[in-house]
Short mmCIF file of C-alpha atoms in Angstrom, two decimals:
data_model
loop_
_atom_site.label_atom_id
_atom_site.label_comp_id
_atom_site.label_asym_id
_atom_site.label_seq_id
_atom_site.Cartn_x
_atom_site.Cartn_y
_atom_site.Cartn_z
CA MET A 1 -36.32 -146.10 -166.21
CA ASN A 2 -37.28 -145.48 -169.85
CA PRO A 3 -40.21 -143.06 -170.28
CA PRO A 4 -43.44 -144.54 -171.72
CA GLN A 5 -43.99 -144.13 -175.46
CA LEU A 6 -46.96 -141.79 -175.84
CA PRO A 7 -48.17 -139.77 -178.86
CA LEU A 8 -46.84 -136.45 -177.50
CA PRO A 9 -45.15 -133.48 -179.17
CA GLU A 10 -41.50 -132.91 -178.24
CA ALA A 11 -42.25 -130.24 -175.60
CA GLN A 12 -44.85 -132.40 -173.84
CA ALA A 13 -42.63 -135.51 -174.06
CA HIS A 14 -39.87 -133.54 -172.34
CA ALA A 15 -42.34 -132.32 -169.71
CA LEU A 16 -43.50 -135.91 -169.10
CA LYS A 17 -39.91 -137.06 -168.51
CA ARG A 18 -39.46 -134.21 -166.05
CA ALA A 19 -42.73 -135.08 -164.30
CA ILE A 20 -41.61 -138.70 -163.89
CA ARG A 21 -38.28 -137.59 -162.41
CA ILE A 22 -39.90 -135.20 -159.95
CA GLU A 23 -42.41 -137.84 -158.84
CA TRP A 24 -39.57 -140.25 -158.04
CA ALA A 25 -37.83 -137.42 -156.17
CA THR A 26 -41.07 -136.83 -154.25
CA ILE A 27 -41.26 -140.48 -153.22
CA ALA A 28 -37.62 -140.41 -152.04
CA PHE A 29 -38.25 -137.23 -150.05
CA LEU A 30 -41.40 -138.65 -148.45
CA ALA A 31 -39.57 -141.84 -147.41
CA VAL A 32 -37.07 -139.72 -145.47
CA ALA A 33 -39.73 -137.35 -144.08
CA ILE A 34 -42.02 -140.18 -142.90
CA THR A 35 -39.16 -141.82 -141.00
CA MET A 36 -37.94 -138.55 -139.48
CA VAL A 37 -41.38 -137.35 -138.34
CA TYR A 38 -42.23 -140.78 -136.86
CA LEU A 39 -39.08 -140.70 -134.71
CA VAL A 40 -39.95 -137.34 -133.11
CA MET A 41 -43.77 -137.07 -133.22
CA GLY A 42 -44.34 -137.99 -129.54
CA ASN A 43 -47.96 -137.32 -128.43
CA SER A 44 -48.56 -134.16 -130.48
CA GLN A 45 -51.83 -134.31 -132.45
CA ALA A 46 -50.46 -131.88 -135.05
CA MET A 47 -47.32 -134.02 -135.49
CA LYS A 48 -49.47 -137.12 -135.85
CA ALA A 49 -51.51 -135.30 -138.48
CA ALA A 50 -48.31 -134.42 -140.33
CA TRP A 51 -47.07 -138.03 -140.22
CA ILE A 52 -50.31 -139.50 -141.56
CA GLU A 53 -50.45 -136.81 -144.19
CA ASP A 54 -46.94 -137.73 -145.34
CA LEU A 55 -47.97 -141.40 -145.56
CA LEU A 56 -51.00 -140.62 -147.74
CA SER A 57 -48.93 -138.21 -149.81
CA LEU A 58 -47.33 -141.27 -151.40
CA ALA A 59 -50.61 -142.11 -153.19
CA PRO A 60 -50.61 -139.38 -155.90
CA PRO A 61 -47.01 -139.88 -157.15
CA LEU A 62 -47.41 -143.67 -157.15
CA ALA A 63 -50.74 -143.36 -158.98
CA PHE A 64 -49.19 -140.99 -161.53
CA LEU A 65 -46.24 -143.28 -162.28
CA LEU A 66 -48.55 -146.27 -162.69
CA ALA A 67 -51.00 -144.31 -164.87
CA VAL A 68 -48.37 -143.08 -167.36
CA ARG A 69 -47.21 -146.68 -167.79
CA LEU A 70 -50.71 -147.99 -168.37
CA MET A 71 -51.86 -145.31 -170.81
CA ALA A 72 -48.89 -146.04 -173.10
CA LYS A 73 -50.33 -149.49 -173.81
CA PRO A 74 -51.99 -149.85 -177.25
CA PRO A 75 -55.78 -150.41 -177.52
CA THR A 76 -56.98 -154.00 -177.38
CA GLU A 77 -60.19 -155.78 -178.30
CA THR A 78 -61.29 -155.54 -174.67
CA TYR A 79 -60.19 -151.90 -174.32
CA PRO A 80 -60.85 -150.40 -177.79
CA TYR A 81 -60.43 -146.81 -176.50
CA GLY A 82 -56.97 -147.65 -175.11
CA PHE A 83 -55.86 -147.09 -171.54
CA PHE A 84 -55.88 -143.28 -171.40
CA ARG A 85 -58.56 -143.37 -168.68
CA SER A 86 -55.94 -144.72 -166.26
CA VAL A 87 -55.04 -141.07 -165.61
CA GLY A 88 -58.64 -140.42 -164.54
CA VAL A 89 -58.57 -143.45 -162.23
CA ALA A 90 -55.28 -142.21 -160.73
CA HIS A 91 -56.86 -138.78 -160.24
CA LEU A 92 -59.69 -140.43 -158.32
CA VAL A 93 -57.18 -142.34 -156.15
CA ALA A 94 -55.35 -139.10 -155.35
CA GLY A 95 -58.60 -137.28 -154.55
CA VAL A 96 -59.87 -140.07 -152.28
CA ALA A 97 -56.49 -140.17 -150.48
CA LEU A 98 -56.77 -136.46 -149.76
CA PHE A 99 -60.41 -136.80 -148.67
CA ALA A 100 -59.75 -139.79 -146.38
CA MET A 101 -56.77 -138.11 -144.76
CA GLY A 102 -58.63 -134.83 -144.19
CA ALA A 103 -61.73 -136.54 -142.76
CA PHE A 104 -59.72 -138.75 -140.39
CA LEU A 105 -57.60 -135.90 -139.09
CA LEU A 106 -60.59 -133.58 -138.68
CA VAL A 107 -62.50 -136.11 -136.55
CA GLU A 108 -59.42 -136.88 -134.45
CA SER A 109 -58.59 -133.22 -133.89
CA VAL A 110 -62.14 -132.13 -133.01
CA ILE A 111 -62.55 -135.02 -130.54
CA GLY A 112 -59.21 -134.16 -128.92
CA LEU A 113 -60.17 -130.50 -128.64
CA ALA A 114 -63.62 -131.34 -127.19
CA ARG A 115 -62.08 -133.65 -124.56
CA GLY A 116 -59.50 -131.03 -123.63
CA ASP A 117 -56.58 -133.40 -124.27
CA ARG A 118 -53.29 -131.93 -123.14
CA PRO A 119 -50.58 -133.68 -125.19
CA PRO A 120 -47.44 -134.19 -123.08
CA ILE A 121 -44.16 -133.37 -124.80
CA GLY A 122 -41.28 -134.84 -122.86
CA SER A 123 -37.53 -134.59 -123.14
CA VAL A 124 -34.82 -136.80 -124.63
CA GLU A 125 -31.13 -137.29 -123.92
CA LEU A 126 -29.08 -136.04 -126.85
CA PHE A 127 -25.28 -136.03 -126.79
CA GLY A 128 -25.38 -136.06 -122.99
CA GLN A 129 -27.81 -133.12 -122.82
CA THR A 130 -31.50 -133.11 -121.91
CA VAL A 131 -33.40 -131.58 -124.83
CA TRP A 132 -37.12 -130.70 -124.94
CA LEU A 133 -38.64 -132.95 -127.62
CA GLY A 134 -40.64 -130.02 -128.98
CA TRP A 135 -37.44 -128.48 -130.36
CA LEU A 136 -36.69 -131.65 -132.31
CA MET A 137 -40.27 -131.71 -133.60
CA MET A 138 -40.06 -128.15 -134.87
CA VAL A 139 -36.65 -128.72 -136.50
CA ALA A 140 -37.89 -131.89 -138.21
CA MET A 141 -40.98 -130.14 -139.56
CA ALA A 142 -38.95 -127.10 -140.71
CA LEU A 143 -36.76 -129.43 -142.77
CA THR A 144 -39.85 -130.76 -144.60
CA ILE A 145 -41.06 -127.35 -145.80
CA PRO A 146 -38.76 -126.21 -148.69
CA LEU A 147 -38.97 -129.25 -151.00
CA PRO A 148 -42.80 -129.58 -151.02
CA ILE A 149 -43.01 -125.87 -151.97
CA TYR A 150 -40.62 -126.48 -154.88
CA PHE A 151 -42.29 -129.75 -155.92
CA GLY A 152 -45.75 -128.15 -155.84
CA ARG A 153 -44.77 -125.23 -158.06
CA VAL A 154 -43.05 -127.43 -160.63
CA LYS A 155 -45.92 -129.95 -160.71
CA MET A 156 -48.48 -127.18 -161.17
CA GLN A 157 -46.58 -125.95 -164.26
CA LEU A 158 -46.24 -129.49 -165.62
CA ALA A 159 -49.92 -130.25 -164.93
CA GLU A 160 -50.95 -127.33 -167.14
CA GLN A 161 -48.44 -128.22 -169.86
CA LEU A 162 -49.50 -131.90 -169.91
CA HIS A 163 -53.19 -131.37 -169.08
CA ASN A 164 -52.66 -133.92 -166.31
CA LYS A 165 -55.05 -133.70 -163.36
CA VAL A 166 -53.13 -136.25 -161.27
CA LEU A 167 -50.17 -133.87 -161.24
CA TYR A 168 -52.56 -131.06 -160.33
CA ALA A 169 -53.92 -133.08 -157.38
CA ASP A 170 -50.36 -133.96 -156.35
CA ALA A 171 -49.44 -130.27 -156.39
CA ASP A 172 -52.39 -129.74 -154.02
CA MET A 173 -51.01 -132.51 -151.83
CA ASN A 174 -47.60 -130.81 -151.74
CA LYS A 175 -49.31 -127.59 -150.67
CA ALA A 176 -51.00 -129.56 -147.88
CA ASP A 177 -47.58 -131.00 -146.94
CA TRP A 178 -45.86 -127.69 -146.30
CA MET A 179 -48.97 -126.15 -144.72
CA THR A 180 -49.12 -129.10 -142.34
CA ALA A 181 -45.46 -128.64 -141.45
CA VAL A 182 -45.96 -124.94 -140.69
CA GLY A 183 -49.10 -125.70 -138.67
CA SER A 184 -47.32 -128.40 -136.71
CA ILE A 185 -44.55 -125.99 -135.73
CA VAL A 186 -47.14 -123.47 -134.55
CA GLY A 187 -49.03 -126.15 -132.61
CA VAL A 188 -45.94 -127.51 -130.83
CA ALA A 189 -44.73 -123.98 -130.05
CA GLY A 190 -48.16 -123.25 -128.59
CA ILE A 191 -47.85 -126.21 -126.24
CA GLY A 192 -44.39 -124.99 -125.27
CA ILE A 193 -45.73 -121.64 -124.06
CA GLY A 194 -48.65 -123.22 -122.21
CA LEU A 195 -51.45 -123.01 -124.82
CA TRP A 196 -52.58 -126.64 -124.65
CA TRP A 197 -55.35 -126.10 -127.22
CA ALA A 198 -53.01 -124.70 -129.89
CA ASP A 199 -51.98 -128.19 -131.04
CA ALA A 200 -55.56 -129.44 -131.58
CA VAL A 201 -56.75 -126.18 -133.15
CA THR A 202 -53.84 -126.19 -135.58
CA ALA A 203 -54.51 -129.83 -136.49
CA THR A 204 -58.19 -128.98 -137.07
CA LEU A 205 -57.36 -126.14 -139.44
CA ILE A 206 -54.90 -128.32 -141.34
CA ALA A 207 -57.43 -131.14 -141.61
CA THR A 208 -60.13 -128.79 -142.93
CA SER A 209 -57.85 -127.53 -145.68
CA ILE A 210 -56.84 -131.06 -146.67
CA LEU A 211 -60.47 -132.25 -146.61
CA TRP A 212 -61.51 -129.45 -148.97
CA ASP A 213 -58.74 -130.37 -151.42
CA GLY A 214 -59.95 -133.98 -151.24
CA VAL A 215 -63.57 -133.02 -151.93
CA LYS A 216 -62.54 -130.82 -154.86
CA ASN A 217 -60.28 -133.41 -156.52
CA THR A 218 -62.60 -136.38 -155.89
CA ARG A 219 -65.57 -134.51 -157.38
CA ALA A 220 -63.52 -133.51 -160.43
CA ALA A 221 -62.24 -137.07 -160.97
CA ILE A 222 -65.74 -138.59 -160.71
CA THR A 223 -67.29 -136.08 -163.09
CA ASP A 224 -64.50 -136.69 -165.63
CA LEU A 225 -65.06 -140.46 -165.42
CA MET A 226 -68.78 -139.79 -166.02
CA ASP A 227 -67.87 -138.02 -169.28
CA THR A 228 -68.74 -134.53 -168.18
CA ARG A 229 -67.88 -131.67 -170.54
CA ALA A 230 -64.10 -131.46 -170.96
CA THR A 231 -62.53 -128.77 -168.81
CA THR A 232 -59.15 -127.17 -168.34
CA PHE A 233 -56.57 -129.00 -166.19
CA ASP A 234 -57.73 -127.13 -163.06
CA ASP A 235 -61.47 -127.67 -163.82
CA TYR A 236 -62.12 -123.93 -163.64
CA SER A 237 -63.58 -123.53 -167.15
CA PRO A 238 -64.71 -125.51 -170.23
CA HIS A 239 -61.78 -126.54 -172.42
CA PRO A 240 -61.57 -124.41 -175.58
CA ASP A 241 -60.88 -127.34 -177.95
CA ALA A 242 -64.59 -128.03 -178.61
CA ALA A 243 -65.14 -124.44 -179.77
CA LEU A 244 -61.99 -124.59 -181.94
CA VAL A 245 -63.19 -127.79 -183.66
CA ASP A 246 -66.63 -126.26 -184.25
CA GLU A 247 -65.04 -123.15 -185.75
CA VAL A 248 -62.87 -125.15 -188.18
CA LEU A 249 -65.71 -127.42 -189.33
CA ALA A 250 -68.26 -124.59 -189.63
CA HIS A 251 -66.09 -122.94 -192.29
CA LEU A 252 -66.16 -125.96 -194.60
CA PRO A 253 -68.44 -125.44 -197.64
CA TRP A 254 -70.30 -128.73 -197.14
CA VAL A 255 -71.22 -128.04 -193.50
CA ALA A 256 -74.65 -126.56 -192.69
CA GLN A 257 -74.52 -127.09 -188.90
CA VAL A 258 -72.06 -128.66 -186.50
CA ALA A 259 -72.04 -129.60 -182.81
CA THR A 260 -69.17 -131.22 -180.94
CA ARG A 261 -68.77 -133.14 -177.71
CA VAL A 262 -65.37 -133.79 -176.16
CA ARG A 263 -64.62 -136.69 -173.81
CA ASP A 264 -61.68 -136.15 -171.44
CA GLN A 265 -59.85 -139.48 -171.29
CA GLY A 266 -57.19 -138.23 -168.93
CA GLN A 267 -54.37 -136.59 -170.81
CA PHE A 268 -56.03 -136.91 -174.21
CA PHE A 269 -59.41 -136.04 -175.73
CA HIS A 270 -61.84 -138.15 -177.73
CA VAL A 271 -63.84 -135.77 -179.98
CA GLU A 272 -67.16 -136.54 -181.66
CA ALA A 273 -68.31 -133.98 -184.23
CA PHE A 274 -71.90 -134.19 -185.52
CA ILE A 275 -72.44 -132.48 -188.86
CA VAL A 276 -75.60 -131.68 -190.83
CA PRO A 277 -74.34 -131.46 -194.45
CA THR A 278 -75.40 -128.60 -196.69
CA ARG A 279 -78.32 -129.71 -198.87
CA GLY A 280 -77.02 -131.20 -202.12
CA ARG A 281 -73.35 -131.15 -200.98
CA MET A 282 -72.75 -134.53 -199.39
CA PRO A 283 -68.98 -134.71 -198.64
CA THR A 284 -66.70 -137.32 -200.12
CA LEU A 285 -64.65 -139.70 -197.98
CA GLU A 286 -61.55 -137.62 -198.79
CA GLN A 287 -63.23 -134.41 -197.57
CA VAL A 288 -64.22 -136.03 -194.28
CA THR A 289 -60.69 -137.36 -193.84
CA GLU A 290 -59.18 -133.92 -194.53
CA ALA A 291 -61.55 -132.31 -192.04
CA THR A 292 -60.59 -134.88 -189.39
CA GLU A 293 -56.88 -134.27 -189.94
CA GLU A 294 -57.36 -130.49 -189.79
CA CYS A 295 -59.14 -130.80 -186.43
CA THR A 296 -56.64 -133.22 -184.86
CA ALA A 297 -53.85 -130.81 -185.85
CA LEU A 298 -55.41 -128.12 -183.63
CA ASP A 299 -54.17 -129.63 -180.37
CA TRP A 300 -51.99 -132.61 -179.44
CA LYS A 301 -54.64 -133.58 -176.86
CA ILE A 302 -57.13 -134.38 -179.68
CA HIS A 303 -55.86 -137.92 -180.10
CA ASP A 304 -59.02 -139.58 -181.37
CA MET A 305 -61.73 -137.92 -183.47
CA VAL A 306 -64.89 -139.13 -185.19
CA ILE A 307 -67.05 -137.14 -187.65
CA THR A 308 -70.64 -138.32 -187.97
CA LEU A 309 -73.05 -137.03 -190.62
CA VAL A 310 -76.58 -136.67 -189.23
CA PRO A 311 -79.92 -135.27 -190.44
CA GLU A 312 -80.26 -133.18 -187.26
CA LEU A 313 -78.01 -132.38 -184.32
CA PRO A 314 -78.37 -133.85 -180.80
CA ALA A 315 -80.55 -131.51 -178.75
CA GLN A 316 -78.17 -131.37 -175.76
CA LEU A 317 -75.27 -129.90 -177.76
CA ALA A 318 -74.61 -126.28 -178.65
CA VAL A 319 -75.06 -125.77 -182.39
CA THR A 320 -72.59 -123.87 -184.59
CA SER A 321 -73.62 -122.72 -188.05
CA PRO A 322 -71.45 -121.16 -190.80
CA VAL A 323 -71.35 -117.34 -190.64
#
């Protein structure tokens, strides 16, 4: 499949191709894992949690692949800002998938624990031998641990390089995948040694972790769609691009004061710079154009920028004045 044509530098274009490949690899892995876990899950609550989690894990990679296709489309009269926000919508889908999965599993696990359910784990005939099904469960879950660890680490690196929060959410989902597998092994082993509650307790802990990841990613996606202040890919701090733009513009001789707001449109930023010109030094059209080009050259993520000359700055923005 040809990669979408996006305005990216060479390094980021290469990273995007790699991200697309690893998302297809994730989907292929999940197809195998979902089938394998379904065949051996029996009545274990932890195994059921792992199976449902694998099913919902398909949402982030599918949302990412769809989003990168959509945001490559050119702006239209109906969508004058383009389709970059498709990444934000995909981030919301991934966050809601995590939240829904965590909430469902938490309710199921707590109810099972409160009722004192004792999940039976029977035996199967395998090559003429009677084998405890718990062994097959633990082997199946052990096989699903290594690849999610690898996928998660790679996606986290690519998420930072591409400023892509869908990849970041998907890396969280991969962490939930391998944690679920480890928890399921512990839960089934607990049943094997007579600790009936181990399965439900393990499923509860897994569900709580997944629910928290869902809350975190859903909140971040909604705030981005509401045009909150642009943040880093992991939402831990304000993105430095606004301060960089302010610094560049504040050094221009025709600028008395400047304030900037940055709208995160997914992988790219839309920047609006408000400038109070120095008295008697109204800039020419060429000077404004040069200032715009200097700012957009600061970061590939600054894809769209507007400079507006105003008599006074908006009160809600931090003001930068020349030193």
